Amino acid sequence: MIVAEGKPLEEVYQMIAGARKVLVVGCGGCVTVCLAGGEKETGILAAALRMKRQLAGEPLETVEVTLTRQCDPEYVDQLERFVTDDVDCILSLGCGVGVQFLAERYPKPVFPALNTKFAGGTVAHGQWEERCGLCGDCVLHRTGGICPVIRCAKSLMNGPCGGSQDGKCEVNKETPCAWQLIYDRLKLLGRLDQLLQVEPVKDWSKAKDGGPRKVLKEEVMLP
Amino acid sequence: MPTTESKLEKLLSEGRFVVTAEIGPPKHASAEGIRHHAELLKDYVDAVNITDNQTAVVRLSSIAAAVHCLQKGVEPIVQMTVRDRNRIALQSDLLGAYSLGVRNVLCLSGDHQSFGNHPTARNVFDIDSVQLIATVKMMRDEKKFLCGEEIKEHEPRFFIGAVANPFADPFEFRVLRLEKKINAGAQFIQTQCIFDLDRFDRWMAMVRERGLHQRAAILAGVTPLKSAGAARYMQTVPGMVVPDAIVERMKKAADAKAEGVEICVEQIRRLRSIEGVAGVHIMAVMWEEIVPTIVEKAGLRSC
Ligand code: SF4
Ligand code: SF4
């Protein structure tokens, strides 16, 4: 899933400066799972902003709606009746995709309330970790199911750098060295010979360097 | 038979025990220091590494520094990291360096930018060090750019180097990684500075077992310590192993600098006796002046 976390309250507060009525929109997708932008967080953020405004003597009106997903037009359409003339801006608690979908759909300022972090998963309650850099050309079959693109700080494709020690990455002692993990795993699987192959240079045009990407599934496309 | 015009390659092919040292370009735009150090090292070493924004700190360009060395009659080994340049810039710089007379290149991944003076920088790592080695070789031997396009004339003919760290983990994989670099085209290897000779011995045994010392010249890295504090600091650097005994020796010494030199000279003597070690690489970071003394004391030159 996409993992995000809330921006500092002060930063969001500054974004909506001058607005009298704000539509605060949560998302029921990934950001609900990572406890950053679901219905609950939407309510808490709206309340915090109202209180802060109250103290500043400039009361704020908020309307809170949580869509099933902000990254699907059919759900984004459902917001229409809430986007009334008196709404000064929209605050999205979706990931960056949600923010952009709302901005594309409605002629109002749309602000991000979250920092969208990465594609990852839950490794412990309240702890999420990045697992994929969305490179568009997966190599996991050659690296024992561990991603070197994102889990190695240098995205090395041919084995560990000279800073790998005691299983930790040179960049951060808290982070396992991806190549130690890959080595251990391939050893376990009896596939160490894999690591002697010189990996060809990567085709980053399939990653974000090639510009925005598209996935088409023609069999389900409407004529 | 040498494959390039590199003097370093020629000496190695003649079986000479070679000495290389290192010059770190300054954090300003004057070449005076580099030229001074080049002059100092000229008669004592066979070639000098020019570091490339070492520890991810912005410094005078390694290719420019290499030209200053050339002008002083010292053969440079240009270090090239993949951290700061993509495949287009790397190949362009290879052409540029060669056109200026550089004949040796050392391919590295480079320290992560979080260690340097621009920790919020975006890194590149478009290709990795093994792929850079293969690229330099491809340009030379196949006369092709990485994209497959032909280099119609004047292909750069570099003597290709790489690094190996016998002290990083996973230990058993280190020799495989070396082999991989040699398979990719590395012809000489400079190691991380060696303090733990036992571990280096074990590593060299594995290197010999796979015959790698016959396929590439292994230059053993050494670093003279200036103080006990420096030794303790080195213990904390990722990928370095400094035995406590050395720290103790430095602590007890009346003259720490002299002791540092003494330890370094002893290490060189021992390293020289290890089968498969073709030379030494002296990394006297911020202490280039000491290199001639070490070289003389270790009996590597009788000047
Ligand atoms: S190789 Fe690419 S697609 Fe596969 S996990 Fe890593 S970043 Fe994601
Ligand atoms: S220590 Fe491991 S994970 Fe960290 S940069 Fe080096 S190879 Fe990559």
XYZ file of C-alpha atoms and ligand atoms in Angstrom:
542
model
C 0.000 0.000 0.000
C 0.918 3.667 -0.196
C 2.171 4.777 3.196
C 1.756 8.374 4.273
C 1.933 10.413 7.437
C 0.320 13.627 8.521
C 2.076 16.890 7.836
C 2.862 18.949 10.947
C -0.296 20.722 12.102
C 1.363 24.120 11.813
C 2.166 23.560 8.146
C -1.431 22.612 7.343
C -2.672 25.521 9.440
C -0.602 27.936 7.355
C -1.933 26.457 4.105
C -5.519 27.206 4.963
C -4.800 30.694 6.318
C -7.629 33.060 5.406
C -10.173 30.352 4.612
C -13.465 30.444 6.466
C -14.875 27.142 5.373
C -12.730 24.118 4.571
C -13.828 20.817 3.127
C -11.659 18.182 4.817
C -11.570 14.976 2.795
C -10.317 11.638 4.114
C -9.645 8.490 2.124
C -10.759 4.968 2.935
C -7.898 3.316 1.072
C -4.211 2.892 1.931
C -4.013 5.920 4.191
C -6.753 4.480 6.380
C -4.730 1.301 6.843
C -1.586 3.245 7.777
C -3.608 5.430 10.149
C -2.781 8.662 8.394
C -5.859 9.812 6.485
C -8.894 7.731 7.379
C -12.159 8.917 8.849
C -10.708 9.122 12.329
C -7.649 11.174 11.370
C -9.843 13.434 9.252
C -12.018 14.209 12.253
C -9.032 14.822 14.495
C -7.312 17.146 12.019
C -10.489 19.148 11.418
C -11.042 19.541 15.151
C -7.454 20.603 15.751
C -7.630 23.229 13.023
C -10.929 24.581 14.374
C -9.519 24.854 17.873
C -6.392 26.596 16.709
C -8.479 29.084 14.749
C -10.768 29.588 17.702
C -7.802 30.524 19.862
C -6.615 32.920 17.172
C -10.046 34.534 17.150
C -10.803 33.580 13.561
C -13.374 30.771 13.717
C -13.237 28.095 11.064
C -16.033 25.989 9.666
C -15.151 22.506 8.481
C -17.064 19.840 6.601
C -15.617 16.352 6.850
C -16.152 13.613 4.302
C -14.248 10.386 3.873
C -14.388 8.880 0.394
C -13.976 5.170 -0.258
C -10.960 6.111 -2.390
C -9.694 9.424 -3.689
C -7.872 7.799 -6.597
C -11.038 6.785 -8.461
C -13.238 9.311 -10.305
C -16.447 7.534 -9.358
C -15.775 8.195 -5.671
C -14.340 11.663 -6.284
C -17.643 12.538 -8.023
C -19.483 11.787 -4.807
C -17.846 14.851 -3.299
C -19.705 17.165 -5.639
C -22.560 18.058 -3.318
C -20.106 19.074 -0.589
C -18.083 21.382 -2.836
C -20.446 24.329 -2.408
C -19.741 27.934 -3.324
C -18.888 28.881 0.246
C -16.121 26.275 0.528
C -12.867 28.240 0.297
C -10.525 25.295 -0.076
C -10.301 21.543 0.088
C -7.882 19.767 2.385
C -7.131 16.238 1.232
C -5.948 13.480 3.545
C -5.389 11.212 0.585
C -1.994 10.360 -0.799
C -0.540 12.631 -3.475
C -2.698 10.858 -6.051
C -5.873 11.692 -4.132
C -4.868 15.345 -3.826
C -4.289 15.549 -7.576
C -7.529 13.771 -8.445
C -9.491 16.217 -6.292
C -7.624 19.182 -7.768
C -8.323 17.976 -11.304
C -12.001 17.553 -10.605
C -12.892 20.715 -8.646
C -12.023 24.365 -9.329
C -10.997 25.098 -5.755
C -7.606 25.199 -4.080
C -6.781 21.666 -2.907
C -4.079 21.242 -0.269
C -2.242 18.129 0.906
C -2.581 17.324 4.582
C -0.246 14.333 4.348
C 3.270 13.602 3.255
C 3.099 10.630 0.925
C 6.079 8.455 1.807
C 6.415 5.185 -0.030
C 5.041 1.856 -1.169
C 5.405 -0.430 1.783
C 3.698 -2.575 4.336
C 3.049 -3.052 8.027
C 5.980 -4.768 9.729
C 4.703 -4.273 13.276
C 1.723 -2.542 14.773
C 2.325 1.140 14.116
C 5.412 0.513 11.981
C 5.508 0.629 8.208
C 8.464 0.035 5.962
C 9.268 0.760 2.360
C 9.563 -2.298 0.168
C 9.276 -1.200 -3.445
C 10.495 1.783 -5.445
C 8.009 1.192 -8.255
C 10.802 0.840 -10.798
C 8.582 -0.692 -13.449
C 10.940 -3.597 -14.183
C 10.990 -5.935 -11.212
C 14.153 -7.924 -10.440
C 12.946 -9.724 -7.333
C 13.287 -13.122 -9.037
C 17.035 -12.497 -9.234
C 17.518 -11.085 -5.780
C 15.838 -13.603 -3.538
C 12.661 -11.576 -3.214
C 14.424 -8.605 -1.622
C 14.405 -5.325 -3.497
C 17.857 -3.787 -4.074
C 16.423 -0.736 -5.792
C 14.759 0.591 -2.712
C 16.187 -1.331 0.219
C 19.815 -0.592 -0.673
C 20.591 3.075 -0.042
C 22.646 3.120 -3.242
C 20.302 0.986 -5.358
C 23.245 -1.292 -6.134
C 22.421 -4.154 -8.463
C 25.587 -6.241 -8.115
C 26.173 -6.850 -4.458
C 26.995 -4.943 -1.309
C 29.119 -1.809 -1.108
C 32.155 -1.616 1.134
C 30.181 -0.113 3.964
C 28.069 -3.158 4.743
C 29.027 -4.445 8.159
C 27.451 -6.722 10.726
C 24.420 -6.969 8.508
C 23.714 -3.253 8.725
C 23.671 -0.534 6.101
C 26.421 2.071 6.250
C 23.840 4.788 6.004
C 21.888 3.803 9.092
C 22.729 1.221 11.734
C 19.013 0.573 12.260
C 18.557 -0.575 8.684
C 19.533 -4.025 7.507
C 21.892 -4.028 4.531
C 19.724 -5.166 1.639
C 22.617 -7.058 0.108
C 23.311 -8.934 3.315
C 19.648 -9.981 3.260
C 19.894 -10.946 -0.404
C 23.081 -12.920 0.213
C 21.620 -14.767 3.200
C 18.452 -15.575 1.345
C 20.136 -16.834 -1.822
C 22.507 -18.891 0.292
C 19.545 -20.444 2.048
C 17.986 -21.235 -1.304
C 21.289 -22.639 -2.640
C 21.355 -20.033 -5.376
C 24.503 -18.054 -4.611
C 25.742 -18.604 -8.176
C 23.087 -16.084 -9.162
C 25.205 -13.399 -7.531
C 28.196 -14.024 -9.790
C 26.236 -12.861 -12.818
C 27.044 -9.288 -13.737
C 23.628 -7.647 -13.683
C 23.060 -5.513 -16.754
C 22.438 -1.802 -16.325
C 18.877 -1.073 -15.415
C 16.330 0.395 -17.785
C 15.185 3.355 -15.734
C 12.958 4.581 -18.540
C 10.452 2.124 -17.133
C 10.737 3.914 -13.803
C 9.714 7.502 -13.156
C 12.639 8.793 -15.236
C 10.603 7.970 -18.325
C 7.898 10.449 -17.342
C 4.459 9.539 -16.027
C 3.610 5.948 -16.786
C 0.369 4.374 -17.896
C -1.046 0.923 -17.484
C -3.697 -0.126 -19.989
C -5.906 -3.146 -19.653
C -7.742 -3.171 -22.913
C -10.150 -5.980 -22.168
C -11.863 -3.944 -19.479
C -11.717 -0.572 -21.216
C -15.046 0.905 -22.243
C -15.423 1.559 -25.976
C 51.297 -7.612 -22.331
C 49.903 -4.257 -21.336
C 46.555 -3.422 -22.857
C 46.902 0.346 -22.444
C 49.406 3.172 -22.252
C 49.206 3.187 -18.490
C 52.613 3.213 -16.791
C 51.048 1.515 -13.833
C 49.943 -1.368 -16.001
C 53.387 -1.607 -17.568
C 55.130 -1.800 -14.192
C 52.695 -4.401 -12.947
C 53.123 -6.484 -16.067
C 56.875 -6.404 -15.460
C 56.271 -7.837 -12.034
C 57.330 -4.712 -10.146
C 55.963 -4.322 -6.619
C 54.157 -1.026 -7.165
C 53.362 1.807 -4.800
C 50.373 4.064 -5.183
C 49.285 6.878 -2.917
C 46.368 9.214 -2.722
C 45.793 12.927 -3.109
C 42.527 14.423 -1.952
C 41.636 17.542 -3.961
C 40.887 20.619 -1.846
C 37.594 22.266 -1.001
C 38.544 25.314 -3.015
C 39.601 26.229 -6.513
C 43.368 26.413 -6.167
C 45.612 23.642 -7.444
C 48.618 24.738 -5.448
C 48.229 22.046 -2.811
C 47.736 19.296 -5.367
C 50.799 20.414 -7.311
C 52.801 20.578 -4.105
C 51.756 17.078 -3.101
C 52.383 15.736 -6.581
C 55.901 17.118 -6.465
C 56.434 15.605 -3.046
C 55.277 12.145 -4.113
C 56.767 12.159 -7.576
C 59.871 10.097 -6.912
C 58.304 7.799 -4.366
C 55.182 6.394 -5.954
C 54.222 4.905 -9.305
C 50.813 6.501 -9.510
C 48.519 8.637 -7.424
C 44.795 8.196 -6.829
C 42.776 11.347 -7.112
C 39.704 10.993 -4.980
C 36.320 11.936 -6.357
C 34.383 14.120 -3.916
C 35.615 11.881 -1.139
C 33.101 11.129 1.626
C 30.529 12.932 -0.504
C 32.093 16.315 0.252
C 32.322 18.774 -2.638
C 35.918 19.151 -3.763
C 37.873 20.248 -6.793
C 37.097 17.924 -9.676
C 39.168 14.753 -9.741
C 39.762 15.032 -13.474
C 41.036 18.604 -13.145
C 43.251 17.534 -10.243
C 44.570 14.641 -12.326
C 45.690 17.090 -15.002
C 47.608 19.100 -12.399
C 49.364 15.887 -11.396
C 50.168 15.035 -14.989
C 51.746 18.455 -15.400
C 53.986 17.627 -12.450
C 54.959 14.335 -14.022
C 52.916 12.096 -11.736
C 50.685 9.434 -13.203
C 47.134 9.861 -11.917
C 44.486 7.259 -11.221
C 41.178 9.042 -11.479
C 38.593 7.781 -9.048
C 35.109 7.837 -10.426
C 32.018 7.319 -8.317
C 28.581 6.503 -9.649
C 26.946 8.492 -6.874
C 27.036 11.873 -8.600
C 26.769 11.109 -12.300
C 24.508 9.100 -14.519
C 25.719 6.933 -17.388
C 25.755 9.891 -19.782
C 27.936 12.056 -17.539
C 30.218 9.146 -16.614
C 30.975 8.263 -20.212
C 31.436 11.908 -21.112
C 33.897 12.339 -18.247
C 35.755 9.200 -19.320
C 36.235 10.672 -22.783
C 37.273 13.985 -21.265
C 39.748 12.459 -18.834
C 41.340 10.367 -21.535
C 41.649 13.351 -23.866
C 43.580 15.113 -21.106
C 46.051 12.282 -20.734
C 44.556 10.232 -17.905
C 45.175 6.507 -18.393
C 43.932 4.890 -15.187
C 40.445 4.909 -13.760
C 39.210 3.442 -10.494
C 35.511 2.595 -10.474
C 33.639 3.070 -7.228
C 30.104 3.324 -5.957
C 31.090 6.151 -3.583
C 30.132 7.021 -0.038
C 26.488 7.814 0.449
C 25.698 11.522 0.346
C 24.365 11.404 3.889
C 28.007 11.392 5.081
C 29.023 14.497 3.201
C 28.397 18.210 3.301
C 25.218 17.995 1.224
C 23.231 15.319 3.049
C 19.950 16.482 1.505
C 21.253 15.986 -2.031
C 19.607 13.671 -4.495
C 21.957 10.867 -5.471
C 22.233 9.219 -8.848
C 23.366 5.586 -8.689
C 22.072 5.110 -12.215
C 24.587 2.309 -12.676
C 26.697 0.639 -9.993
C 30.460 0.188 -9.702
C 30.456 -3.238 -11.376
C 28.472 -1.854 -14.256
C 30.856 1.115 -14.497
C 33.801 -1.281 -14.778
C 31.979 -3.116 -17.574
C 31.229 0.216 -19.252
C 34.872 1.341 -19.263
C 35.860 -2.026 -20.681
C 33.124 -1.933 -23.284
C 34.241 1.507 -24.435
C 37.811 0.287 -24.707
C 37.543 -3.272 -25.992
C 34.322 -3.189 -27.958
C 34.629 0.471 -28.955
C 31.042 1.033 -27.961
C 29.093 3.278 -25.679
C 26.913 1.646 -23.098
C 23.912 2.094 -25.358
C 25.594 -0.043 -28.001
C 26.474 2.802 -30.319
C 29.883 2.513 -31.902
C 32.747 4.812 -30.911
C 33.986 5.369 -34.427
C 37.465 6.545 -33.513
C 39.678 7.402 -30.554
C 38.090 5.094 -28.016
C 39.378 5.768 -24.491
C 41.818 3.038 -23.490
C 41.896 2.965 -19.723
C 43.662 0.634 -17.343
C 40.716 -0.343 -15.182
C 40.763 -0.455 -11.412
C 38.285 -1.284 -8.705
C 38.244 -1.509 -4.955
C 37.663 -4.404 -2.611
C 36.943 -4.315 1.065
C 38.006 -7.499 2.845
C 36.597 -6.107 6.083
C 33.028 -5.496 5.083
C 30.285 -8.086 5.340
C 29.096 -10.573 4.313
C 32.710 -11.714 4.588
C 32.442 -14.857 2.444
C 30.768 -12.880 -0.288
C 33.601 -10.370 -0.528
C 35.733 -12.639 -2.663
C 32.825 -13.425 -4.968
C 32.228 -9.724 -5.330
C 35.885 -9.256 -6.227
C 35.579 -12.006 -8.792
C 32.547 -10.296 -10.202
C 34.489 -7.055 -10.588
C 37.323 -8.911 -12.298
C 34.843 -10.677 -14.570
C 33.423 -7.280 -15.437
C 36.884 -6.050 -16.445
C 38.805 -4.827 -13.390
C 42.563 -5.251 -13.915
C 43.861 -3.857 -10.663
C 42.309 -3.795 -7.245
C 43.028 -1.473 -4.361
C 41.811 -2.683 -0.999
C 40.362 -0.835 1.947
C 43.030 0.038 4.524
C 44.245 -3.020 6.278
C 44.822 -3.085 10.009
C 43.546 -6.575 10.738
C 46.196 -8.611 8.967
C 44.764 -11.950 10.030
C 41.487 -11.221 8.353
C 43.311 -9.955 5.294
C 45.349 -13.174 5.236
C 42.176 -15.236 5.253
C 40.754 -13.115 2.487
C 43.890 -13.441 0.370
C 43.809 -17.215 0.845
C 40.308 -17.208 -0.636
C 41.503 -14.896 -3.420
C 44.336 -17.290 -4.300
C 42.058 -20.295 -4.092
C 39.974 -18.792 -6.872
C 43.073 -17.682 -8.790
C 41.971 -14.075 -8.716
C 45.450 -12.709 -7.929
C 46.506 -13.973 -11.339
C 43.694 -12.214 -13.121
C 44.090 -8.803 -11.435
C 46.851 -7.028 -9.552
C 45.949 -6.706 -5.887
C 47.298 -3.591 -4.202
C 46.966 -3.758 -0.434
C 45.706 -0.555 1.190
C 47.465 0.919 4.216
C 46.893 4.060 6.246
C 49.387 5.585 8.687
C 47.665 6.575 11.930
C 48.452 9.963 13.428
C 47.040 9.427 16.895
C 45.211 6.991 19.144
C 42.128 9.115 18.616
C 42.362 8.608 14.873
C 42.635 4.859 15.429
C 39.566 4.859 17.648
C 37.663 6.912 15.095
C 38.577 4.457 12.341
C 37.042 1.697 14.423
C 33.675 3.407 14.012
C 33.844 3.840 10.231
C 31.499 1.408 8.450
C 33.450 -1.327 6.701
C 36.645 -0.825 8.713
C 38.206 -3.169 11.241
C 40.964 -1.820 13.499
C 42.096 -4.300 16.149
C 42.196 -2.997 19.742
C 45.874 -3.976 19.919
C 46.703 -1.247 17.413
C 44.713 1.347 19.324
C 46.581 0.282 22.485
C 49.946 0.580 20.764
C 49.092 4.065 19.587
C 47.918 5.034 23.067
C 51.101 3.846 24.739
C 53.435 5.473 22.221
C 55.481 8.452 23.366
C 55.497 9.813 19.831
C 52.178 8.800 18.294
C 53.002 9.932 14.771
C 56.281 8.022 14.707
C 54.491 4.955 16.032
C 51.851 5.318 13.330
C 54.557 5.332 10.695
C 56.269 2.367 12.366
C 53.045 0.322 12.360
C 52.433 1.212 8.732
C 55.958 0.186 7.714
C 55.615 -3.130 9.557
C 52.323 -3.745 7.804
C 53.812 -3.046 4.398
C 56.659 -5.499 5.085
C 54.189 -8.189 6.073
C 51.860 -7.458 3.184
C 54.743 -7.639 0.754
C 55.448 -11.182 1.821
C 51.911 -12.364 1.156
C 51.597 -14.290 -2.057
C 49.414 -12.470 -4.563
C 49.932 -8.950 -3.242
C 51.279 -6.952 -6.179
C 51.792 -3.631 -4.474
C 50.646 -1.260 -1.788
C 48.286 1.662 -1.855
C 49.111 4.236 0.823
C 46.144 6.315 1.905
C 47.602 9.049 4.084
C 44.481 11.140 4.274
C 45.435 14.772 5.100
C 49.002 13.589 5.725
C 50.433 13.229 2.229
C 53.834 14.574 3.413
C 54.518 11.366 5.296
C 54.339 9.081 2.266
C 58.012 9.478 1.191
C 59.163 8.550 4.713
C 56.984 5.441 4.738
C 58.130 4.401 1.286
C 61.783 4.773 2.258
C 61.479 3.088 5.625
C 59.615 0.172 4.094
C 62.456 -0.204 1.629
C 60.209 0.272 -1.392
C 62.478 2.892 -2.944
C 66.077 3.737 -2.315
C 66.147 7.411 -3.116
S 12.723 -4.307 -8.303
Fe 11.455 -2.559 -8.846
S 9.366 -3.342 -8.941
Fe 10.601 -4.897 -7.904
S 10.329 -4.444 -5.741
Fe 12.158 -3.319 -6.403
S 11.469 -1.294 -7.032
Fe 9.675 -2.620 -6.858
S 25.463 -1.092 3.199
Fe 24.199 -2.480 2.001
S 22.182 -1.478 1.858
Fe 23.639 0.060 2.566
S 24.286 1.077 0.718
Fe 25.797 -0.526 1.090
S 25.036 -2.313 -0.029
Fe 23.354 -0.839 0.059
